[in-house]
Amino acid sequence: MIETLANALPHFRNTNSGQFFLMAGPCVIEGEDMALRIAEQVRTLCDKLQIPYIFKGSYRKANRSRLDSYTGIGDEKALKILQKVGQEIGVPTVTDIHESDEAALAAGYVDVLQIPAFLCRQTDLLIAAAQTGKVVNIKKGQFLSGEAMQFAVDKVRQSGNEHVILTDRGNSFGYSDLVVDFRNLPAMRSFGVPVVMDVTHSLQKPNQSSGVTGGMPQLIETIAKAAIAVGADGLFIETHPTPATAKSDGANMLPLQQLEDLLIKLTRVRDAVR
């Protein structure tokens, strides 16, 4: 699975390690210094542990609960920061897009275009992302089974792009909770694409009365270990030096200083199940 991704990302790091790959970074680009600092620290850890690494950061947050929720520092400014991270730190980058006309714009700055879970059935968006030639990471809708994601994969492939990743981020459970059904990972892996577990978003507590999403970060290690044990090719983890001050999704982020210990444990799990 990782070999397919490596073909699409010539500068993808450590693809022969046999380890899972990692998508990690802040929820949203808050500024250049922070983005570079996070990317450098995570890359250093991943180099030490031979974990292929993709830096994650949203250039704009479109799905917000309230009108006054933080959305970003400006599209072009944030995209240029993502580009600088890729160039200076030497890692691939991923960001999410929300409308078809954003695909070509973002593709000029990053290596992987991410389709948010709520938008995974939007045909025009998937086609536009596919036609850029970039790797397309499609998050599984909270309302869909793993098996149903075959059709999203087909839309990208039938648009001429074989570089597809599928990411699970839990399923809606009632109005204000998510649960992870680990049957979805092997189901999606059967389509011949790399499969990722979005560990931090799957621990969200959405639709809180305050209009600010909650979370259960104390379960990050639990979900991550389970995902590796059932064969996930990669993990998606949002991390921040001080989650309490993060502009978005701080309630379910992993503190950056805890990442090394977690990754060491996860490499041991991966070694045990290989």
Short mmCIF file of C-alpha atoms in Angstrom, two decimals:
data_model
loop_
_atom_site.label_atom_id
_atom_site.label_comp_id
_atom_site.label_asym_id
_atom_site.label_seq_id
_atom_site.Cartn_x
_atom_site.Cartn_y
_atom_site.Cartn_z
CA MET A 1 0.00 0.00 0.00
CA ILE A 2 2.74 2.46 0.95
CA GLU A 3 4.59 1.67 -2.28
CA THR A 4 1.63 3.02 -4.28
CA LEU A 5 1.74 6.22 -2.27
CA ALA A 6 5.50 6.49 -2.73
CA ASN A 7 5.06 6.38 -6.51
CA ALA A 8 2.81 9.43 -6.28
CA LEU A 9 5.05 11.25 -3.81
CA PRO A 10 8.66 10.94 -5.02
CA HIS A 11 10.01 12.65 -1.90
CA PHE A 12 7.99 10.51 0.50
CA ARG A 13 10.26 9.57 3.38
CA ASN A 14 11.39 6.12 4.57
CA THR A 15 9.01 4.09 2.44
CA ASN A 16 10.96 0.86 2.99
CA SER A 17 10.66 0.88 6.77
CA GLY A 18 7.60 -1.36 6.90
CA GLN A 19 6.03 1.00 9.41
CA PHE A 20 2.71 2.80 9.17
CA PHE A 21 2.83 6.32 7.77
CA LEU A 22 1.75 9.38 9.72
CA MET A 23 -0.31 12.42 8.78
CA ALA A 24 0.14 14.91 11.61
CA GLY A 25 0.08 18.60 12.34
CA PRO A 26 -2.23 21.32 13.65
CA CYS A 27 -5.92 21.44 12.82
CA VAL A 28 -5.51 24.75 11.01
CA ILE A 29 -2.52 26.82 9.91
CA GLU A 30 -2.23 29.48 12.62
CA GLY A 31 1.08 31.00 11.50
CA GLU A 32 4.38 30.23 9.80
CA ASP A 33 6.60 29.82 12.86
CA MET A 34 4.27 27.35 14.55
CA ALA A 35 3.74 25.29 11.39
CA LEU A 36 7.47 25.01 10.74
CA ARG A 37 8.21 24.17 14.36
CA ILE A 38 5.60 21.41 14.51
CA ALA A 39 6.66 19.97 11.15
CA GLU A 40 10.33 19.91 12.09
CA GLN A 41 9.72 18.25 15.45
CA VAL A 42 7.44 15.59 14.01
CA ARG A 43 9.78 14.92 11.09
CA THR A 44 12.69 14.45 13.50
CA LEU A 45 10.68 11.89 15.49
CA CYS A 46 9.53 10.10 12.37
CA ASP A 47 13.05 9.97 10.94
CA LYS A 48 14.28 8.38 14.17
CA LEU A 49 11.51 5.77 14.12
CA GLN A 50 11.52 5.27 10.33
CA ILE A 51 7.91 6.38 9.99
CA PRO A 52 7.00 8.04 6.67
CA TYR A 53 5.55 11.48 7.43
CA ILE A 54 3.07 13.86 5.76
CA PHE A 55 2.51 17.27 7.37
CA LYS A 56 -1.17 18.10 7.88
CA GLY A 57 -2.70 21.55 8.16
CA SER A 58 -5.99 23.06 6.95
CA TYR A 59 -5.53 26.31 5.07
CA ARG A 60 -9.12 27.22 5.89
CA LYS A 61 -11.79 25.71 8.14
CA ALA A 62 -15.11 25.74 6.32
CA ASN A 63 -17.19 23.44 8.54
CA ARG A 64 -17.76 25.54 11.66
CA SER A 65 -20.51 25.35 14.27
CA ARG A 66 -20.83 29.11 14.77
CA LEU A 67 -20.41 32.13 12.55
CA ASP A 68 -17.75 33.55 14.89
CA SER A 69 -15.66 30.33 14.90
CA TYR A 70 -12.07 30.67 13.69
CA THR A 71 -11.58 29.86 10.01
CA GLY A 72 -7.96 30.78 9.23
CA ILE A 73 -5.39 33.45 8.45
CA GLY A 74 -6.32 33.81 4.77
CA ASP A 75 -6.22 31.26 1.97
CA GLU A 76 -3.15 32.38 0.04
CA LYS A 77 -1.15 33.13 3.16
CA ALA A 78 -1.88 29.71 4.67
CA LEU A 79 -1.23 27.86 1.40
CA LYS A 80 2.15 29.57 1.05
CA ILE A 81 3.03 28.43 4.57
CA LEU A 82 2.13 24.84 3.63
CA GLN A 83 4.33 25.15 0.56
CA LYS A 84 7.19 26.48 2.69
CA VAL A 85 6.82 23.59 5.12
CA GLY A 86 7.14 21.15 2.25
CA GLN A 87 10.18 22.90 0.81
CA GLU A 88 12.09 23.69 3.99
CA ILE A 89 11.27 20.62 6.09
CA GLY A 90 11.33 18.26 3.12
CA VAL A 91 8.05 16.42 3.71
CA PRO A 92 4.84 15.99 1.70
CA THR A 93 1.90 18.13 2.80
CA VAL A 94 -1.86 17.62 2.92
CA THR A 95 -4.75 20.05 3.24
CA ASP A 96 -8.51 19.77 2.85
CA ILE A 97 -10.65 21.34 0.15
CA HIS A 98 -14.37 22.03 0.25
CA GLU A 99 -15.49 23.17 -3.20
CA SER A 100 -14.52 22.12 -6.71
CA ASP A 101 -12.78 25.38 -7.57
CA GLU A 102 -10.45 24.98 -4.57
CA ALA A 103 -8.85 21.82 -5.99
CA ALA A 104 -6.63 23.46 -8.61
CA LEU A 105 -5.77 26.29 -6.22
CA ALA A 106 -4.62 24.04 -3.37
CA ALA A 107 -2.87 21.63 -5.75
CA GLY A 108 -0.42 24.37 -6.59
CA TYR A 109 0.91 24.31 -3.01
CA VAL A 110 0.46 20.81 -1.50
CA ASP A 111 0.98 17.14 -2.37
CA VAL A 112 -2.24 15.59 -1.07
CA LEU A 113 -5.79 16.95 -1.37
CA GLN A 114 -8.12 15.83 1.39
CA ILE A 115 -11.88 15.48 0.98
CA PRO A 116 -13.74 16.11 4.26
CA ALA A 117 -16.00 13.35 5.55
CA PHE A 118 -19.20 15.37 5.12
CA LEU A 119 -18.29 15.89 1.43
CA CYS A 120 -17.11 12.39 0.47
CA ARG A 121 -20.12 11.86 -1.84
CA GLN A 122 -19.73 15.17 -3.71
CA THR A 123 -19.04 13.98 -7.23
CA ASP A 124 -17.85 17.29 -8.69
CA LEU A 125 -15.43 17.78 -5.79
CA LEU A 126 -13.96 14.29 -6.18
CA ILE A 127 -13.57 14.73 -9.94
CA ALA A 128 -11.88 18.12 -9.53
CA ALA A 129 -9.45 16.71 -6.96
CA ALA A 130 -8.70 13.68 -9.14
CA GLN A 131 -8.00 15.81 -12.20
CA THR A 132 -5.19 17.68 -10.44
CA GLY A 133 -3.14 14.48 -10.47
CA LYS A 134 -2.45 14.83 -6.75
CA VAL A 135 -2.96 12.09 -4.19
CA VAL A 136 -6.59 12.28 -3.01
CA ASN A 137 -7.30 11.39 0.62
CA ILE A 138 -11.04 10.81 1.08
CA LYS A 139 -12.39 10.75 4.60
CA LYS A 140 -15.22 8.28 5.15
CA GLY A 141 -18.49 9.98 5.95
CA GLN A 142 -19.70 9.58 9.52
CA PHE A 143 -22.94 8.31 7.98
CA LEU A 144 -21.40 5.62 5.74
CA SER A 145 -20.07 2.10 6.05
CA GLY A 146 -16.59 1.23 4.93
CA GLU A 147 -18.05 -0.81 2.05
CA ALA A 148 -19.90 2.24 0.72
CA MET A 149 -16.61 4.08 0.15
CA GLN A 150 -15.96 1.90 -2.91
CA PHE A 151 -18.03 4.39 -4.93
CA ALA A 152 -15.91 7.36 -3.84
CA VAL A 153 -12.77 5.47 -4.85
CA ASP A 154 -14.34 4.61 -8.20
CA LYS A 155 -15.12 8.27 -8.92
CA VAL A 156 -11.47 9.23 -8.48
CA ARG A 157 -10.12 6.27 -10.43
CA GLN A 158 -12.63 6.71 -13.25
CA SER A 159 -11.46 10.33 -13.48
CA GLY A 160 -7.96 9.10 -14.31
CA ASN A 161 -6.26 9.15 -10.91
CA GLU A 162 -5.10 5.95 -9.18
CA HIS A 163 -3.56 7.71 -6.17
CA VAL A 164 -6.29 7.36 -3.54
CA ILE A 165 -6.21 7.08 0.25
CA LEU A 166 -9.25 6.34 2.43
CA THR A 167 -9.45 7.63 6.00
CA ASP A 168 -11.90 6.56 8.71
CA ARG A 169 -12.94 9.14 11.32
CA GLY A 170 -15.66 7.27 13.19
CA ASN A 171 -19.40 6.95 12.75
CA SER A 172 -22.13 9.16 14.17
CA PHE A 173 -23.71 7.67 17.29
CA GLY A 174 -26.75 9.65 18.34
CA TYR A 175 -26.52 13.41 18.06
CA SER A 176 -23.37 14.24 20.00
CA ASP A 177 -20.99 11.30 19.83
CA LEU A 178 -18.89 9.16 17.50
CA VAL A 179 -17.84 5.53 17.68
CA VAL A 180 -15.17 3.66 15.72
CA ASP A 181 -16.17 0.47 13.95
CA PHE A 182 -12.85 -1.20 13.19
CA ARG A 183 -14.51 -3.47 10.62
CA ASN A 184 -14.37 -0.47 8.29
CA LEU A 185 -10.57 -0.59 7.98
CA PRO A 186 -10.24 -4.04 6.35
CA ALA A 187 -13.38 -3.33 4.32
CA MET A 188 -11.82 -0.21 2.81
CA ARG A 189 -8.41 -1.84 2.46
CA SER A 190 -10.00 -4.46 0.21
CA PHE A 191 -10.32 -1.78 -2.50
CA GLY A 192 -6.54 -1.81 -2.95
CA VAL A 193 -5.88 1.61 -1.43
CA PRO A 194 -3.94 2.68 1.68
CA VAL A 195 -6.26 3.06 4.67
CA VAL A 196 -5.76 5.58 7.47
CA MET A 197 -7.34 5.94 10.90
CA ASP A 198 -8.08 9.54 11.87
CA VAL A 199 -7.46 9.05 15.56
CA THR A 200 -8.20 12.52 16.89
CA HIS A 201 -11.32 13.41 14.89
CA SER A 202 -12.88 10.07 15.77
CA LEU A 203 -12.75 11.19 19.41
CA GLN A 204 -14.71 14.39 18.86
CA LYS A 205 -17.89 15.18 20.76
CA PRO A 206 -19.73 17.19 18.08
CA ASN A 207 -22.84 19.34 18.37
CA GLN A 208 -22.24 20.56 21.91
CA SER A 209 -24.68 23.16 23.23
CA SER A 210 -21.88 25.73 23.43
CA GLY A 211 -21.23 25.46 19.69
CA VAL A 212 -17.65 24.34 20.41
CA THR A 213 -16.80 20.71 19.62
CA GLY A 214 -15.63 18.64 22.58
CA GLY A 215 -13.39 15.59 22.63
CA MET A 216 -11.85 12.67 24.50
CA PRO A 217 -8.07 12.94 23.92
CA GLN A 218 -7.41 10.50 26.76
CA LEU A 219 -8.43 7.73 24.31
CA ILE A 220 -6.01 8.69 21.52
CA GLU A 221 -3.59 5.91 22.44
CA THR A 222 -6.39 3.35 22.63
CA ILE A 223 -7.79 4.12 19.18
CA ALA A 224 -4.33 4.37 17.60
CA LYS A 225 -3.17 1.01 18.99
CA ALA A 226 -6.35 -0.71 17.86
CA ALA A 227 -6.06 0.75 14.35
CA ILE A 228 -2.49 -0.49 13.94
CA ALA A 229 -3.47 -3.89 15.32
CA VAL A 230 -6.16 -4.37 12.67
CA GLY A 231 -3.90 -3.33 9.80
CA ALA A 232 -4.19 0.41 9.21
CA ASP A 233 -1.56 1.62 6.74
CA GLY A 234 -1.44 5.06 8.30
CA LEU A 235 -2.59 7.25 11.17
CA PHE A 236 -3.93 10.80 11.13
CA ILE A 237 -3.25 12.72 14.35
CA GLU A 238 -3.77 16.40 14.98
CA THR A 239 -1.17 17.74 17.36
CA HIS A 240 -0.30 21.13 18.84
CA PRO A 241 2.25 22.43 21.37
CA THR A 242 -0.60 23.73 23.57
CA PRO A 243 -3.98 22.29 22.54
CA ALA A 244 -5.78 24.51 25.07
CA THR A 245 -4.78 27.57 23.03
CA ALA A 246 -5.32 26.03 19.58
CA LYS A 247 -7.60 27.99 17.26
CA SER A 248 -9.57 24.90 16.26
CA ASP A 249 -10.25 21.38 17.60
CA GLY A 250 -8.10 21.82 20.69
CA ALA A 251 -10.42 19.57 22.71
CA ASN A 252 -9.37 16.42 20.87
CA MET A 253 -5.74 17.17 19.90
CA LEU A 254 -2.64 15.37 21.14
CA PRO A 255 -0.13 17.60 22.95
CA LEU A 256 3.00 17.65 20.80
CA GLN A 257 5.24 16.63 23.71
CA GLN A 258 3.30 13.36 24.03
CA LEU A 259 3.77 12.30 20.41
CA GLU A 260 7.15 10.59 20.76
CA ASP A 261 6.01 8.22 23.51
CA LEU A 262 2.89 7.35 21.53
CA LEU A 263 4.80 6.67 18.31
CA ILE A 264 7.28 4.40 20.11
CA LYS A 265 4.41 2.32 21.50
CA LEU A 266 2.73 2.17 18.09
CA THR A 267 5.87 0.98 16.31
CA ARG A 268 6.04 -1.87 18.83
CA VAL A 269 2.43 -2.79 18.09
CA ARG A 270 3.17 -2.71 14.36
CA ASP A 271 6.23 -4.93 14.83
CA ALA A 272 4.20 -7.39 16.87
CA VAL A 273 1.39 -7.81 14.33
CA ARG A 274 3.51 -7.89 11.14
#
